[in-house]
Each structure stands twice: as C-alpha cells, then as structure tokens.
Amino acid sequence: MKKFLLLFIVSFIFSETINVPDDYPTIQAGIDASMDGDTVLVAQGDYYENLIIDKSIVLASHAIYDNLDEWVVFDDFMFFQWEINNDNINNTRINGSNPTDPDLGSVIIIAPSSDTCIAPEIVGFTLQGGSGTSVVRETDEGEINVVLGG
C-alpha cells in the first residue's frame, strides 16, 4: 500500500498541464508533447483535427472544472430530446471532417504505440464530422474491411 501511495504522489507531482492553444496551437501537438499522467487542457473553440492518443493522459475541455451532475437535461417543453447543458462541452468542438488520411477518419483514435495497455481519459467535448476508421476484421469467411467509429 505504501508503494502505491508513493507512486501516486510522485506521478501527481510530476504531471503537467498542457494548455491548448496557449502552449501548443493544436490538440494533437499538445498530445504529442504530453507524457503519461499529463493533462491536455483545451480552451473553447473549433478544432479541425483527427486525434491519435497513444498514452495514458487526460484530454479535457474546461468542463473538467464544472459540476457535471446535470451536463445533459431533457427538454420536454419544446423539442422533447436530450440537450447538453454545459457551455464548455457545447463550445469546445473537435471536428474530424477533413482527415489527412481518409482511412483514419475517426475524430479520436486510441492507439498505443506498443503492446502496452493505455487508459486515456477524455472529458468535455462535442465531437463531430468523423467518417470512421478502416480496419481489417477476421471472420469465418476470412478477412474483411470494415469502418468503425466516426
């Protein structure tokens, strides 16, 4: 137990918060500069990117500082649908509609660079415009190409 507590304290002390766009102009640049345990904190705005996360980081909008108990509410007055009830989530948008590689069209891809298990946390964004990522799946009939995500 003491080793776990010491490891947690040491990792917390050495973790860093990377601010986008203040420290890095793009979210991906912030992710690339981060290390395991860091937080990439994204200001409100529109970001036209297709992200690849390859480490255990926190990727968050400023909604991470908000009380998210009621981040969605049901509008039963006019539209009869669920609506996002948080300005940071509504106004921090990642749009993946223009990927550099059409086979990697998901807004966010979690892909470790090795066989190591990673556990990134993603909090407080509106994701839109992704077209999915092409992957090969094994079936009883052989390999097939499918598009997953978006």
PDB file of N, CA and C in Angstrom, residues 29-117:
ATOM      1  N   ALA A  29      -0.719  18.481 -31.223  1.00  0.00           N
ATOM      2  CA  ALA A  29       0.610  18.921 -30.779  1.00  0.00           C
ATOM      3  C   ALA A  29       0.721  18.834 -29.260  1.00  0.00           C
ATOM      4  N   GLY A  30      -0.351  19.180 -28.559  1.00  0.00           N
ATOM      5  CA  GLY A  30      -0.364  19.039 -27.102  1.00  0.00           C
ATOM      6  C   GLY A  30      -0.270  17.592 -26.668  1.00  0.00           C
ATOM      7  N   ILE A  31      -0.995  16.711 -27.360  1.00  0.00           N
ATOM      8  CA  ILE A  31      -0.936  15.274 -27.065  1.00  0.00           C
ATOM      9  C   ILE A  31       0.477  14.747 -27.318  1.00  0.00           C
ATOM     10  N   ASP A  32       1.061  15.131 -28.447  1.00  0.00           N
ATOM     11  CA  ASP A  32       2.401  14.657 -28.799  1.00  0.00           C
ATOM     12  C   ASP A  32       3.440  15.106 -27.763  1.00  0.00           C
ATOM     13  N   ALA A  33       3.257  16.292 -27.200  1.00  0.00           N
ATOM     14  CA  ALA A  33       4.210  16.816 -26.211  1.00  0.00           C
ATOM     15  C   ALA A  33       3.970  16.253 -24.812  1.00  0.00           C
ATOM     16  N   SER A  34       2.828  15.618 -24.590  1.00  0.00           N
ATOM     17  CA  SER A  34       2.487  15.124 -23.254  1.00  0.00           C
ATOM     18  C   SER A  34       3.183  13.818 -22.932  1.00  0.00           C
ATOM     19  N   MET A  35       3.171  13.504 -21.633  1.00  0.00           N
ATOM     20  CA  MET A  35       3.684  12.236 -21.144  1.00  0.00           C
ATOM     21  C   MET A  35       2.583  11.575 -20.326  1.00  0.00           C
ATOM     22  N   ASP A  36       2.717  10.275 -20.079  1.00  0.00           N
ATOM     23  CA  ASP A  36       1.731   9.579 -19.245  1.00  0.00           C
ATOM     24  C   ASP A  36       1.470  10.376 -17.971  1.00  0.00           C
ATOM     25  N   GLY A  37       0.183  10.547 -17.637  1.00  0.00           N
ATOM     26  CA  GLY A  37      -0.201  11.257 -16.418  1.00  0.00           C
ATOM     27  C   GLY A  37      -0.468  12.730 -16.621  1.00  0.00           C
ATOM     28  N   ASP A  38      -0.074  13.287 -17.768  1.00  0.00           N
ATOM     29  CA  ASP A  38      -0.303  14.709 -18.033  1.00  0.00           C
ATOM     30  C   ASP A  38      -1.756  14.960 -18.403  1.00  0.00           C
ATOM     31  N   THR A  39      -2.139  16.231 -18.332  1.00  0.00           N
ATOM     32  CA  THR A  39      -3.453  16.683 -18.775  1.00  0.00           C
ATOM     33  C   THR A  39      -3.274  17.640 -19.937  1.00  0.00           C
ATOM     34  N   VAL A  40      -3.982  17.384 -21.025  1.00  0.00           N
ATOM     35  CA  VAL A  40      -4.036  18.310 -22.151  1.00  0.00           C
ATOM     36  C   VAL A  40      -5.376  19.027 -22.011  1.00  0.00           C
ATOM     37  N   LEU A  41      -5.311  20.305 -21.634  1.00  0.00           N
ATOM     38  CA  LEU A  41      -6.500  21.099 -21.339  1.00  0.00           C
ATOM     39  C   LEU A  41      -6.786  22.017 -22.518  1.00  0.00           C
ATOM     40  N   VAL A  42      -7.972  21.882 -23.100  1.00  0.00           N
ATOM     41  CA  VAL A  42      -8.312  22.559 -24.352  1.00  0.00           C
ATOM     42  C   VAL A  42      -9.316  23.675 -24.086  1.00  0.00           C
ATOM     43  N   ALA A  43      -8.973  24.885 -24.554  1.00  0.00           N
ATOM     44  CA  ALA A  43      -9.872  26.035 -24.423  1.00  0.00           C
ATOM     45  C   ALA A  43     -11.026  25.903 -25.409  1.00  0.00           C
ATOM     46  N   GLN A  44     -12.093  26.645 -25.148  1.00  0.00           N
ATOM     47  CA  GLN A  44     -13.246  26.632 -26.045  1.00  0.00           C
ATOM     48  C   GLN A  44     -12.824  27.058 -27.451  1.00  0.00           C
ATOM     49  N   GLY A  45     -13.459  26.463 -28.437  1.00  0.00           N
ATOM     50  CA  GLY A  45     -13.182  26.801 -29.825  1.00  0.00           C
ATOM     51  C   GLY A  45     -13.484  25.620 -30.725  1.00  0.00           C
ATOM     52  N   ASP A  46     -13.255  25.822 -32.014  1.00  0.00           N
ATOM     53  CA  ASP A  46     -13.434  24.770 -33.005  1.00  0.00           C
ATOM     54  C   ASP A  46     -12.063  24.274 -33.430  1.00  0.00           C
ATOM     55  N   TYR A  47     -11.858  22.966 -33.334  1.00  0.00           N
ATOM     56  CA  TYR A  47     -10.585  22.344 -33.673  1.00  0.00           C
ATOM     57  C   TYR A  47     -10.855  21.321 -34.768  1.00  0.00           C
ATOM     58  N   TYR A  48     -10.289  21.541 -35.943  1.00  0.00           N
ATOM     59  CA  TYR A  48     -10.473  20.645 -37.082  1.00  0.00           C
ATOM     60  C   TYR A  48      -9.289  19.681 -37.105  1.00  0.00           C
ATOM     61  N   GLU A  49      -9.463  18.574 -36.384  1.00  0.00           N
ATOM     62  CA  GLU A  49      -8.379  17.619 -36.218  1.00  0.00           C
ATOM     63  C   GLU A  49      -8.941  16.203 -36.113  1.00  0.00           C
ATOM     64  N   ASN A  50      -8.108  15.253 -36.459  1.00  0.00           N
ATOM     65  CA  ASN A  50      -8.363  13.836 -36.205  1.00  0.00           C
ATOM     66  C   ASN A  50      -7.240  13.398 -35.280  1.00  0.00           C
ATOM     67  N   LEU A  51      -7.580  13.109 -34.042  1.00  0.00           N
ATOM     68  CA  LEU A  51      -6.582  12.904 -32.998  1.00  0.00           C
ATOM     69  C   LEU A  51      -6.195  11.448 -32.849  1.00  0.00           C
ATOM     70  N   ILE A  52      -4.924  11.226 -32.547  1.00  0.00           N
ATOM     71  CA  ILE A  52      -4.433   9.905 -32.183  1.00  0.00           C
ATOM     72  C   ILE A  52      -3.826  10.026 -30.791  1.00  0.00           C
ATOM     73  N   ILE A  53      -4.418   9.301 -29.846  1.00  0.00           N
ATOM     74  CA  ILE A  53      -3.923   9.288 -28.467  1.00  0.00           C
ATOM     75  C   ILE A  53      -3.181   7.972 -28.267  1.00  0.00           C
ATOM     76  N   ASP A  54      -1.916   8.078 -27.870  1.00  0.00           N
ATOM     77  CA  ASP A  54      -1.080   6.893 -27.734  1.00  0.00           C
ATOM     78  C   ASP A  54      -0.455   6.747 -26.345  1.00  0.00           C
ATOM     79  N   LYS A  55      -1.070   7.409 -25.359  1.00  0.00           N
ATOM     80  CA  LYS A  55      -0.557   7.323 -23.990  1.00  0.00           C
ATOM     81  C   LYS A  55      -1.684   7.579 -22.998  1.00  0.00           C
ATOM     82  N   SER A  56      -1.407   7.307 -21.740  1.00  0.00           N
ATOM     83  CA  SER A  56      -2.407   7.481 -20.676  1.00  0.00           C
ATOM     84  C   SER A  56      -2.381   8.919 -20.185  1.00  0.00           C
ATOM     85  N   ILE A  57      -3.196   9.745 -20.812  1.00  0.00           N
ATOM     86  CA  ILE A  57      -3.293  11.154 -20.449  1.00  0.00           C
ATOM     87  C   ILE A  57      -4.755  11.483 -20.170  1.00  0.00           C
ATOM     88  N   VAL A  58      -4.981  12.681 -19.679  1.00  0.00           N
ATOM     89  CA  VAL A  58      -6.328  13.232 -19.589  1.00  0.00           C
ATOM     90  C   VAL A  58      -6.437  14.281 -20.689  1.00  0.00           C
ATOM     91  N   LEU A  59      -7.394  14.125 -21.570  1.00  0.00           N
ATOM     92  CA  LEU A  59      -7.695  15.112 -22.601  1.00  0.00           C
ATOM     93  C   LEU A  59      -9.020  15.733 -22.197  1.00  0.00           C
ATOM     94  N   ALA A  60      -9.008  17.030 -21.895  1.00  0.00           N
ATOM     95  CA  ALA A  60     -10.211  17.632 -21.327  1.00  0.00           C
ATOM     96  C   ALA A  60     -10.418  19.064 -21.798  1.00  0.00           C
ATOM     97  N   SER A  61     -11.680  19.444 -21.871  1.00  0.00           N
ATOM     98  CA  SER A  61     -12.029  20.852 -22.011  1.00  0.00           C
ATOM     99  C   SER A  61     -12.122  21.422 -20.595  1.00  0.00           C
ATOM    100  N   HIS A  62     -12.437  22.689 -20.507  1.00  0.00           N
ATOM    101  CA  HIS A  62     -12.581  23.314 -19.186  1.00  0.00           C
ATOM    102  C   HIS A  62     -13.812  22.801 -18.441  1.00  0.00           C
ATOM    103  N   ALA A  63     -14.609  21.949 -19.079  1.00  0.00           N
ATOM    104  CA  ALA A  63     -15.737  21.302 -18.394  1.00  0.00           C
ATOM    105  C   ALA A  63     -15.246  20.438 -17.237  1.00  0.00           C
ATOM    106  N   ILE A  64     -13.968  20.070 -17.258  1.00  0.00           N
ATOM    107  CA  ILE A  64     -13.423  19.244 -16.180  1.00  0.00           C
ATOM    108  C   ILE A  64     -13.498  19.973 -14.829  1.00  0.00           C
ATOM    109  N   TYR A  65     -13.590  21.295 -14.878  1.00  0.00           N
ATOM    110  CA  TYR A  65     -13.696  22.089 -13.648  1.00  0.00           C
ATOM    111  C   TYR A  65     -15.153  22.351 -13.247  1.00  0.00           C
ATOM    112  N   ASP A  66     -16.094  21.976 -14.098  1.00  0.00           N
ATOM    113  CA  ASP A  66     -17.510  22.252 -13.845  1.00  0.00           C
ATOM    114  C   ASP A  66     -18.170  21.116 -13.072  1.00  0.00           C
ATOM    115  N   ASN A  67     -19.285  21.438 -12.437  1.00  0.00           N
ATOM    116  CA  ASN A  67     -20.126  20.402 -11.844  1.00  0.00           C
ATOM    117  C   ASN A  67     -20.897  19.754 -12.991  1.00  0.00           C
ATOM    118  N   LEU A  68     -20.607  18.495 -13.259  1.00  0.00           N
ATOM    119  CA  LEU A  68     -21.225  17.813 -14.393  1.00  0.00           C
ATOM    120  C   LEU A  68     -22.363  16.886 -13.978  1.00  0.00           C
ATOM    121  N   ASP A  69     -22.931  17.141 -12.799  1.00  0.00           N
ATOM    122  CA  ASP A  69     -24.052  16.313 -12.352  1.00  0.00           C
ATOM    123  C   ASP A  69     -25.232  16.374 -13.320  1.00  0.00           C
ATOM    124  N   GLU A  70     -25.463  17.531 -13.914  1.00  0.00           N
ATOM    125  CA  GLU A  70     -26.576  17.694 -14.845  1.00  0.00           C
ATOM    126  C   GLU A  70     -26.071  18.245 -16.182  1.00  0.00           C
ATOM    127  N   TRP A  71     -25.065  17.567 -16.756  1.00  0.00           N
ATOM    128  CA  TRP A  71     -24.495  18.053 -18.013  1.00  0.00           C
ATOM    129  C   TRP A  71     -25.429  17.829 -19.191  1.00  0.00           C
ATOM    130  N   VAL A  72     -26.398  16.925 -19.038  1.00  0.00           N
ATOM    131  CA  VAL A  72     -27.454  16.779 -20.039  1.00  0.00           C
ATOM    132  C   VAL A  72     -28.799  16.914 -19.335  1.00  0.00           C
ATOM    133  N   VAL A  73     -29.749  17.507 -20.024  1.00  0.00           N
ATOM    134  CA  VAL A  73     -31.103  17.658 -19.492  1.00  0.00           C
ATOM    135  C   VAL A  73     -32.092  17.291 -20.587  1.00  0.00           C
ATOM    136  N   PHE A  74     -33.266  16.846 -20.183  1.00  0.00           N
ATOM    137  CA  PHE A  74     -34.304  16.503 -21.147  1.00  0.00           C
ATOM    138  C   PHE A  74     -35.207  17.703 -21.336  1.00  0.00           C
ATOM    139  N   ASP A  75     -35.309  18.180 -22.583  1.00  0.00           N
ATOM    140  CA  ASP A  75     -36.182  19.297 -22.920  1.00  0.00           C
ATOM    141  C   ASP A  75     -37.558  18.734 -23.260  1.00  0.00           C
ATOM    142  N   ASP A  76     -38.446  18.760 -22.276  1.00  0.00           N
ATOM    143  CA  ASP A  76     -39.787  18.241 -22.527  1.00  0.00           C
ATOM    144  C   ASP A  76     -40.782  19.365 -22.807  1.00  0.00           C
ATOM    145  N   PHE A  77     -40.275  20.579 -23.025  1.00  0.00           N
ATOM    146  CA  PHE A  77     -41.141  21.708 -23.307  1.00  0.00           C
ATOM    147  C   PHE A  77     -41.343  21.894 -24.807  1.00  0.00           C
ATOM    148  N   MET A  78     -40.215  21.922 -25.570  1.00  0.00           N
ATOM    149  CA  MET A  78     -40.351  22.241 -26.982  1.00  0.00           C
ATOM    150  C   MET A  78     -39.888  21.111 -27.906  1.00  0.00           C
ATOM    151  N   PHE A  79     -38.701  20.558 -27.658  1.00  0.00           N
ATOM    152  CA  PHE A  79     -38.119  19.614 -28.620  1.00  0.00           C
ATOM    153  C   PHE A  79     -38.216  18.157 -28.188  1.00  0.00           C
ATOM    154  N   PHE A  80     -38.498  17.893 -26.942  1.00  0.00           N
ATOM    155  CA  PHE A  80     -38.632  16.533 -26.422  1.00  0.00           C
ATOM    156  C   PHE A  80     -37.397  15.683 -26.752  1.00  0.00           C
ATOM    157  N   GLN A  81     -36.242  16.196 -26.377  1.00  0.00           N
ATOM    158  CA  GLN A  81     -34.987  15.491 -26.608  1.00  0.00           C
ATOM    159  C   GLN A  81     -33.975  15.868 -25.526  1.00  0.00           C
ATOM    160  N   TRP A  82     -32.919  15.085 -25.438  1.00  0.00           N
ATOM    161  CA  TRP A  82     -31.840  15.380 -24.512  1.00  0.00           C
ATOM    162  C   TRP A  82     -30.970  16.482 -25.092  1.00  0.00           C
ATOM    163  N   GLU A  83     -30.545  17.427 -24.232  1.00  0.00           N
ATOM    164  CA  GLU A  83     -29.697  18.526 -24.665  1.00  0.00           C
ATOM    165  C   GLU A  83     -28.526  18.669 -23.712  1.00  0.00           C
ATOM    166  N   ILE A  84     -27.387  19.060 -24.273  1.00  0.00           N
ATOM    167  CA  ILE A  84     -26.200  19.302 -23.450  1.00  0.00           C
ATOM    168  C   ILE A  84     -26.401  20.609 -22.700  1.00  0.00           C
ATOM    169  N   ASN A  85     -26.124  20.565 -21.412  1.00  0.00           N
ATOM    170  CA  ASN A  85     -26.378  21.689 -20.523  1.00  0.00           C
ATOM    171  C   ASN A  85     -25.063  22.222 -19.942  1.00  0.00           C
ATOM    172  N   ASN A  86     -24.031  22.329 -20.771  1.00  0.00           N
ATOM    173  CA  ASN A  86     -22.742  22.809 -20.285  1.00  0.00           C
ATOM    174  C   ASN A  86     -22.068  23.603 -21.403  1.00  0.00           C
ATOM    175  N   ASP A  87     -21.738  24.863 -21.124  1.00  0.00           N
ATOM    176  CA  ASP A  87     -21.139  25.731 -22.146  1.00  0.00           C
ATOM    177  C   ASP A  87     -19.787  25.228 -22.618  1.00  0.00           C
ATOM    178  N   ASN A  88     -18.973  24.680 -21.714  1.00  0.00           N
ATOM    179  CA  ASN A  88     -17.661  24.193 -22.131  1.00  0.00           C
ATOM    180  C   ASN A  88     -17.768  23.007 -23.081  1.00  0.00           C
ATOM    181  N   ILE A  89     -18.704  22.107 -22.819  1.00  0.00           N
ATOM    182  CA  ILE A  89     -18.901  20.973 -23.730  1.00  0.00           C
ATOM    183  C   ILE A  89     -19.459  21.461 -25.064  1.00  0.00           C
ATOM    184  N   ASN A  90     -20.455  22.329 -25.019  1.00  0.00           N
ATOM    185  CA  ASN A  90     -21.066  22.847 -26.250  1.00  0.00           C
ATOM    186  C   ASN A  90     -20.088  23.630 -27.108  1.00  0.00           C
ATOM    187  N   ASN A  91     -19.156  24.333 -26.481  1.00  0.00           N
ATOM    188  CA  ASN A  91     -18.300  25.280 -27.209  1.00  0.00           C
ATOM    189  C   ASN A  91     -16.861  24.823 -27.369  1.00  0.00           C
ATOM    190  N   THR A  92     -16.563  23.573 -27.045  1.00  0.00           N
ATOM    191  CA  THR A  92     -15.244  23.005 -27.312  1.00  0.00           C
ATOM    192  C   THR A  92     -15.480  21.833 -28.256  1.00  0.00           C
ATOM    193  N   ARG A  93     -15.343  22.123 -29.547  1.00  0.00           N
ATOM    194  CA  ARG A  93     -15.739  21.169 -30.583  1.00  0.00           C
ATOM    195  C   ARG A  93     -14.515  20.656 -31.343  1.00  0.00           C
ATOM    196  N   ILE A  94     -14.445  19.327 -31.463  1.00  0.00           N
ATOM    197  CA  ILE A  94     -13.421  18.705 -32.297  1.00  0.00           C
ATOM    198  C   ILE A  94     -14.131  18.162 -33.526  1.00  0.00           C
ATOM    199  N   ASN A  95     -13.747  18.677 -34.690  1.00  0.00           N
ATOM    200  CA  ASN A  95     -14.396  18.318 -35.942  1.00  0.00           C
ATOM    201  C   ASN A  95     -13.407  17.515 -36.777  1.00  0.00           C
ATOM    202  N   GLY A  96     -13.734  16.253 -37.019  1.00  0.00           N
ATOM    203  CA  GLY A  96     -12.847  15.369 -37.762  1.00  0.00           C
ATOM    204  C   GLY A  96     -13.241  15.187 -39.211  1.00  0.00           C
ATOM    205  N   SER A  97     -13.838  16.196 -39.824  1.00  0.00           N
ATOM    206  CA  SER A  97     -14.391  16.045 -41.171  1.00  0.00           C
ATOM    207  C   SER A  97     -13.357  16.154 -42.293  1.00  0.00           C
ATOM    208  N   ASN A  98     -12.109  16.468 -41.964  1.00  0.00           N
ATOM    209  CA  ASN A  98     -11.108  16.637 -43.010  1.00  0.00           C
ATOM    210  C   ASN A  98      -9.826  15.884 -42.661  1.00  0.00           C
ATOM    211  N   PRO A  99      -9.879  14.538 -42.590  1.00  0.00           N
ATOM    212  CA  PRO A  99      -8.679  13.792 -42.202  1.00  0.00           C
ATOM    213  C   PRO A  99      -7.602  13.843 -43.286  1.00  0.00           C
ATOM    214  N   THR A 100      -6.330  13.814 -42.855  1.00  0.00           N
ATOM    215  CA  THR A 100      -5.236  13.770 -43.828  1.00  0.00           C
ATOM    216  C   THR A 100      -5.178  12.401 -44.499  1.00  0.00           C
ATOM    217  N   ASP A 101      -5.629  11.370 -43.809  1.00  0.00           N
ATOM    218  CA  ASP A 101      -5.701  10.013 -44.362  1.00  0.00           C
ATOM    219  C   ASP A 101      -7.159   9.568 -44.292  1.00  0.00           C
ATOM    220  N   PRO A 102      -7.829   9.366 -45.432  1.00  0.00           N
ATOM    221  CA  PRO A 102      -9.254   9.012 -45.404  1.00  0.00           C
ATOM    222  C   PRO A 102      -9.548   7.692 -44.686  1.00  0.00           C
ATOM    223  N   ASP A 103      -8.539   6.827 -44.534  1.00  0.00           N
ATOM    224  CA  ASP A 103      -8.744   5.579 -43.794  1.00  0.00           C
ATOM    225  C   ASP A 103      -8.721   5.792 -42.286  1.00  0.00           C
ATOM    226  N   LEU A 104      -8.288   6.971 -41.841  1.00  0.00           N
ATOM    227  CA  LEU A 104      -8.230   7.309 -40.413  1.00  0.00           C
ATOM    228  C   LEU A 104      -9.142   8.499 -40.145  1.00  0.00           C
ATOM    229  N   GLY A 105     -10.433   8.329 -40.395  1.00  0.00           N
ATOM    230  CA  GLY A 105     -11.380   9.432 -40.313  1.00  0.00           C
ATOM    231  C   GLY A 105     -12.104   9.584 -38.994  1.00  0.00           C
ATOM    232  N   SER A 106     -11.761   8.786 -37.990  1.00  0.00           N
ATOM    233  CA  SER A 106     -12.396   8.956 -36.685  1.00  0.00           C
ATOM    234  C   SER A 106     -11.898  10.245 -36.035  1.00  0.00           C
ATOM    235  N   VAL A 107     -12.742  10.881 -35.252  1.00  0.00           N
ATOM    236  CA  VAL A 107     -12.340  12.112 -34.579  1.00  0.00           C
ATOM    237  C   VAL A 107     -11.224  11.812 -33.580  1.00  0.00           C
ATOM    238  N   ILE A 108     -11.348  10.709 -32.834  1.00  0.00           N
ATOM    239  CA  ILE A 108     -10.317  10.310 -31.873  1.00  0.00           C
ATOM    240  C   ILE A 108     -10.037   8.821 -32.056  1.00  0.00           C
ATOM    241  N   ILE A 109      -8.755   8.499 -32.207  1.00  0.00           N
ATOM    242  CA  ILE A 109      -8.316   7.109 -32.270  1.00  0.00           C
ATOM    243  C   ILE A 109      -7.408   6.880 -31.067  1.00  0.00           C
ATOM    244  N   ILE A 110      -7.687   5.837 -30.312  1.00  0.00           N
ATOM    245  CA  ILE A 110      -6.825   5.465 -29.194  1.00  0.00           C
ATOM    246  C   ILE A 110      -5.981   4.297 -29.670  1.00  0.00           C
ATOM    247  N   ALA A 111      -4.677   4.539 -29.837  1.00  0.00           N
ATOM    248  CA  ALA A 111      -3.790   3.554 -30.448  1.00  0.00           C
ATOM    249  C   ALA A 111      -2.434   3.586 -29.745  1.00  0.00           C
ATOM    250  N   PRO A 112      -2.215   2.676 -28.807  1.00  0.00           N
ATOM    251  CA  PRO A 112      -0.904   2.655 -28.151  1.00  0.00           C
ATOM    252  C   PRO A 112       0.200   2.375 -29.158  1.00  0.00           C
ATOM    253  N   SER A 113       1.373   2.964 -28.924  1.00  0.00           N
ATOM    254  CA  SER A 113       2.483   2.784 -29.857  1.00  0.00           C
ATOM    255  C   SER A 113       3.210   1.460 -29.634  1.00  0.00           C
ATOM    256  N   SER A 114       2.841   0.736 -28.587  1.00  0.00           N
ATOM    257  CA  SER A 114       3.433  -0.579 -28.327  1.00  0.00           C
ATOM    258  C   SER A 114       2.333  -1.495 -27.799  1.00  0.00           C
ATOM    259  N   ASP A 115       2.718  -2.655 -27.280  1.00  0.00           N
ATOM    260  CA  ASP A 115       1.738  -3.581 -26.722  1.00  0.00           C
ATOM    261  C   ASP A 115       1.303  -3.184 -25.312  1.00  0.00           C
ATOM    262  N   THR A 116       1.765  -2.047 -24.852  1.00  0.00           N
ATOM    263  CA  THR A 116       1.421  -1.570 -23.519  1.00  0.00           C
ATOM    264  C   THR A 116      -0.043  -1.132 -23.486  1.00  0.00           C
ATOM    265  N   CYS A 117      -0.732  -1.473 -22.413  1.00  0.00           N
ATOM    266  CA  CYS A 117      -2.125  -1.052 -22.238  1.00  0.00           C
ATOM    267  C   CYS A 117      -2.138   0.413 -21.795  1.00  0.00           C
TER     268      CYS A 117
END
